[in-house]
XYZ file of C-alpha atoms in Angstrom:
208
model
C 0.049 -0.047 0.111
C 2.897 2.411 0.878
C 4.624 2.072 -2.563
C 1.450 3.005 -4.671
C 0.989 6.038 -2.559
C 4.473 6.980 -2.917
C 4.214 6.902 -6.687
C 1.065 8.798 -6.640
C 2.703 11.612 -4.503
C 5.638 11.751 -6.767
C 3.473 12.321 -9.748
C 1.368 15.002 -8.179
C 4.622 16.793 -7.056
C 6.021 16.677 -10.649
C 2.826 18.094 -12.063
C 2.812 20.918 -9.559
C 6.394 21.783 -10.256
C 5.768 21.939 -14.149
C 2.761 24.169 -13.565
C 4.716 26.528 -11.354
C 7.434 26.611 -13.972
C 4.949 27.482 -16.647
C 3.618 30.511 -14.556
C 7.114 31.628 -13.422
C 6.873 34.880 -15.476
C 3.123 35.440 -14.695
C -0.123 34.186 -16.002
C -0.224 34.152 -19.770
C 3.602 34.456 -20.261
C 5.163 32.816 -23.239
C 8.757 32.072 -23.716
C 8.391 32.258 -27.473
C 9.566 35.264 -29.416
C 7.261 36.794 -32.093
C 9.403 38.113 -35.026
C 9.048 41.790 -35.837
C 7.244 42.581 -39.113
C 9.797 43.151 -41.992
C 10.244 46.722 -43.007
C 9.344 46.814 -46.724
C 12.168 49.512 -47.321
C 14.734 47.090 -46.192
C 13.359 44.010 -47.833
C 15.792 43.831 -50.733
C 13.367 45.525 -53.114
C 15.173 48.849 -53.266
C 18.483 48.372 -55.011
C 21.259 51.020 -54.592
C 21.966 51.886 -58.300
C 19.900 52.687 -61.330
C 20.911 53.608 -64.858
C 18.452 54.523 -67.570
C 17.382 56.479 -70.604
C 15.193 59.675 -70.750
C 13.319 61.818 -73.234
C 13.526 65.470 -72.308
C 11.495 68.511 -73.168
C 12.780 72.003 -72.143
C 10.994 75.270 -72.438
C 12.777 78.422 -71.336
C 11.967 82.225 -71.775
C 13.856 85.397 -70.771
C 12.307 88.008 -68.583
C 10.246 90.268 -70.921
C 10.046 87.867 -73.793
C 6.779 87.448 -75.592
C 7.383 83.618 -76.197
C 9.330 80.759 -74.832
C 11.900 78.739 -76.661
C 11.531 74.943 -76.651
C 13.821 72.081 -77.206
C 13.442 68.348 -77.221
C 15.809 65.451 -77.053
C 16.994 62.627 -74.920
C 19.945 61.478 -72.632
C 21.085 59.275 -69.784
C 20.376 59.312 -66.140
C 22.362 57.664 -63.179
C 20.699 57.190 -59.852
C 22.084 56.196 -56.387
C 19.815 55.510 -53.372
C 21.542 57.148 -50.269
C 18.598 55.829 -48.005
C 15.217 54.273 -48.469
C 13.635 57.775 -48.989
C 16.638 59.655 -50.601
C 17.933 59.237 -54.034
C 20.505 61.286 -55.960
C 20.357 61.629 -59.746
C 22.791 62.873 -62.223
C 21.409 63.436 -65.740
C 22.852 64.539 -69.057
C 20.784 65.216 -72.302
C 21.189 66.684 -75.699
C 18.288 68.676 -77.000
C 17.564 70.589 -80.129
C 14.954 73.283 -81.205
C 12.079 72.657 -83.670
C 14.304 73.480 -86.656
C 17.217 71.393 -85.577
C 19.568 74.530 -85.898
C 20.133 75.078 -82.211
C 21.564 72.142 -80.188
C 22.110 72.407 -76.559
C 23.569 70.260 -73.746
C 21.541 70.169 -70.447
C 22.823 68.498 -67.151
C 21.280 68.396 -63.628
C 22.098 66.978 -60.409
C 18.951 66.187 -58.407
C 17.877 64.906 -55.050
C 14.588 62.962 -54.787
C 12.608 62.501 -51.635
C 10.303 59.418 -51.689
C 7.708 59.418 -48.862
C 6.681 55.882 -49.643
C 9.567 54.350 -51.568
C 8.056 50.718 -51.567
C 4.592 51.888 -52.897
C 3.391 50.451 -56.397
C 3.186 54.011 -57.593
C 6.156 55.908 -56.144
C 5.346 59.519 -55.813
C 8.326 61.734 -55.082
C 9.449 65.332 -54.770
C 12.685 66.361 -56.653
C 14.977 69.472 -56.446
C 18.555 70.418 -57.541
C 20.741 72.336 -59.796
C 21.345 72.285 -63.625
C 23.003 74.042 -66.433
C 22.723 74.395 -70.112
C 25.304 75.177 -72.921
C 25.595 75.365 -76.630
C 26.403 72.106 -78.137
C 27.506 73.232 -81.558
C 30.933 71.549 -82.153
C 32.102 74.552 -84.473
C 31.966 76.990 -81.571
C 35.122 78.335 -79.897
C 35.810 77.583 -76.347
C 35.148 81.254 -75.418
C 31.760 81.127 -77.127
C 30.857 77.826 -75.537
C 31.923 79.181 -72.075
C 29.715 82.388 -72.665
C 26.708 80.101 -73.547
C 26.835 78.330 -70.247
C 23.984 79.263 -67.834
C 23.111 77.774 -64.440
C 19.518 77.038 -63.020
C 17.661 75.866 -59.944
C 14.993 73.225 -60.390
C 12.039 72.119 -58.307
C 9.369 69.690 -59.090
C 7.883 66.220 -58.634
C 7.474 62.800 -60.199
C 6.050 59.428 -60.118
C 7.559 56.030 -60.880
C 6.151 52.595 -61.624
C 8.393 49.694 -60.802
C 8.091 46.579 -62.989
C 10.667 44.084 -61.501
C 14.162 45.686 -62.045
C 12.800 48.188 -64.354
C 11.161 51.589 -63.386
C 9.036 53.719 -65.612
C 9.019 57.413 -64.529
C 7.569 60.683 -65.540
C 8.654 64.051 -63.991
C 7.952 67.769 -64.344
C 10.250 70.486 -62.879
C 10.197 74.306 -62.782
C 13.401 75.869 -63.841
C 14.652 79.364 -62.575
C 18.072 80.669 -63.617
C 19.976 83.882 -63.553
C 20.172 85.952 -66.740
C 23.461 86.154 -68.737
C 26.147 88.342 -67.349
C 26.442 91.539 -69.344
C 30.247 90.973 -69.902
C 29.579 87.823 -71.774
C 26.523 89.133 -73.844
C 28.559 90.205 -76.887
C 30.325 86.885 -77.062
C 27.151 84.652 -77.013
C 26.442 82.275 -79.790
C 22.953 81.925 -81.332
C 20.180 82.580 -78.744
C 19.529 79.644 -76.433
C 18.065 78.463 -73.170
C 19.831 81.145 -71.098
C 16.386 82.151 -69.639
C 15.359 83.163 -66.243
C 12.321 80.971 -66.051
C 10.543 77.907 -67.668
C 10.088 74.250 -67.255
C 11.131 70.753 -68.177
C 9.397 67.427 -68.493
C 10.989 64.106 -68.749
C 9.980 60.408 -69.114
C 12.363 57.730 -68.542
C 13.218 54.006 -68.089
C 15.680 52.958 -65.335
C 17.264 49.586 -64.718
C 17.895 48.978 -60.968
C 20.613 46.765 -59.681
């Protein structure tokens, strides 16, 4: 009779100790760890580099001008993602007027801010500085230097990612200083040395 009672007491004691261990950290405690939800901006869907092609339309006018001058063309763009929401872009394009007689080079260094970088339709704000210059190979160095004009750009865009390729459309306001009086006499044919205007681009970028 004594042995069965001893076995029974041992079983009860073991069960009691197990229950006590289960509640050592308080009722409802669980030793398991719940993994944190992955951050979509760090999930490997936002590569660092991007290189692509763009079509560019540039429209500029000087103060007091009755009409703006327009140029169209295309070029290259290089993008680098500094952080999930910040991207730097360097672009260079060659544009010509409607007659094809005035060719210009346009370049810009831009910073993009993406509030929701992992969204299907990625809306962003863009700002930066650019420059234009005559691209006629027959110009002298002095004439080409005189044709250069800097500007400030501000606008916005949207990009749709399709795998490693992004399709984007962007518009920017362009504001620049008028040419210096000392270089006016050395200027080549009239070009985008304007104080205000705008530019629009559509592009395709390959990310890696």
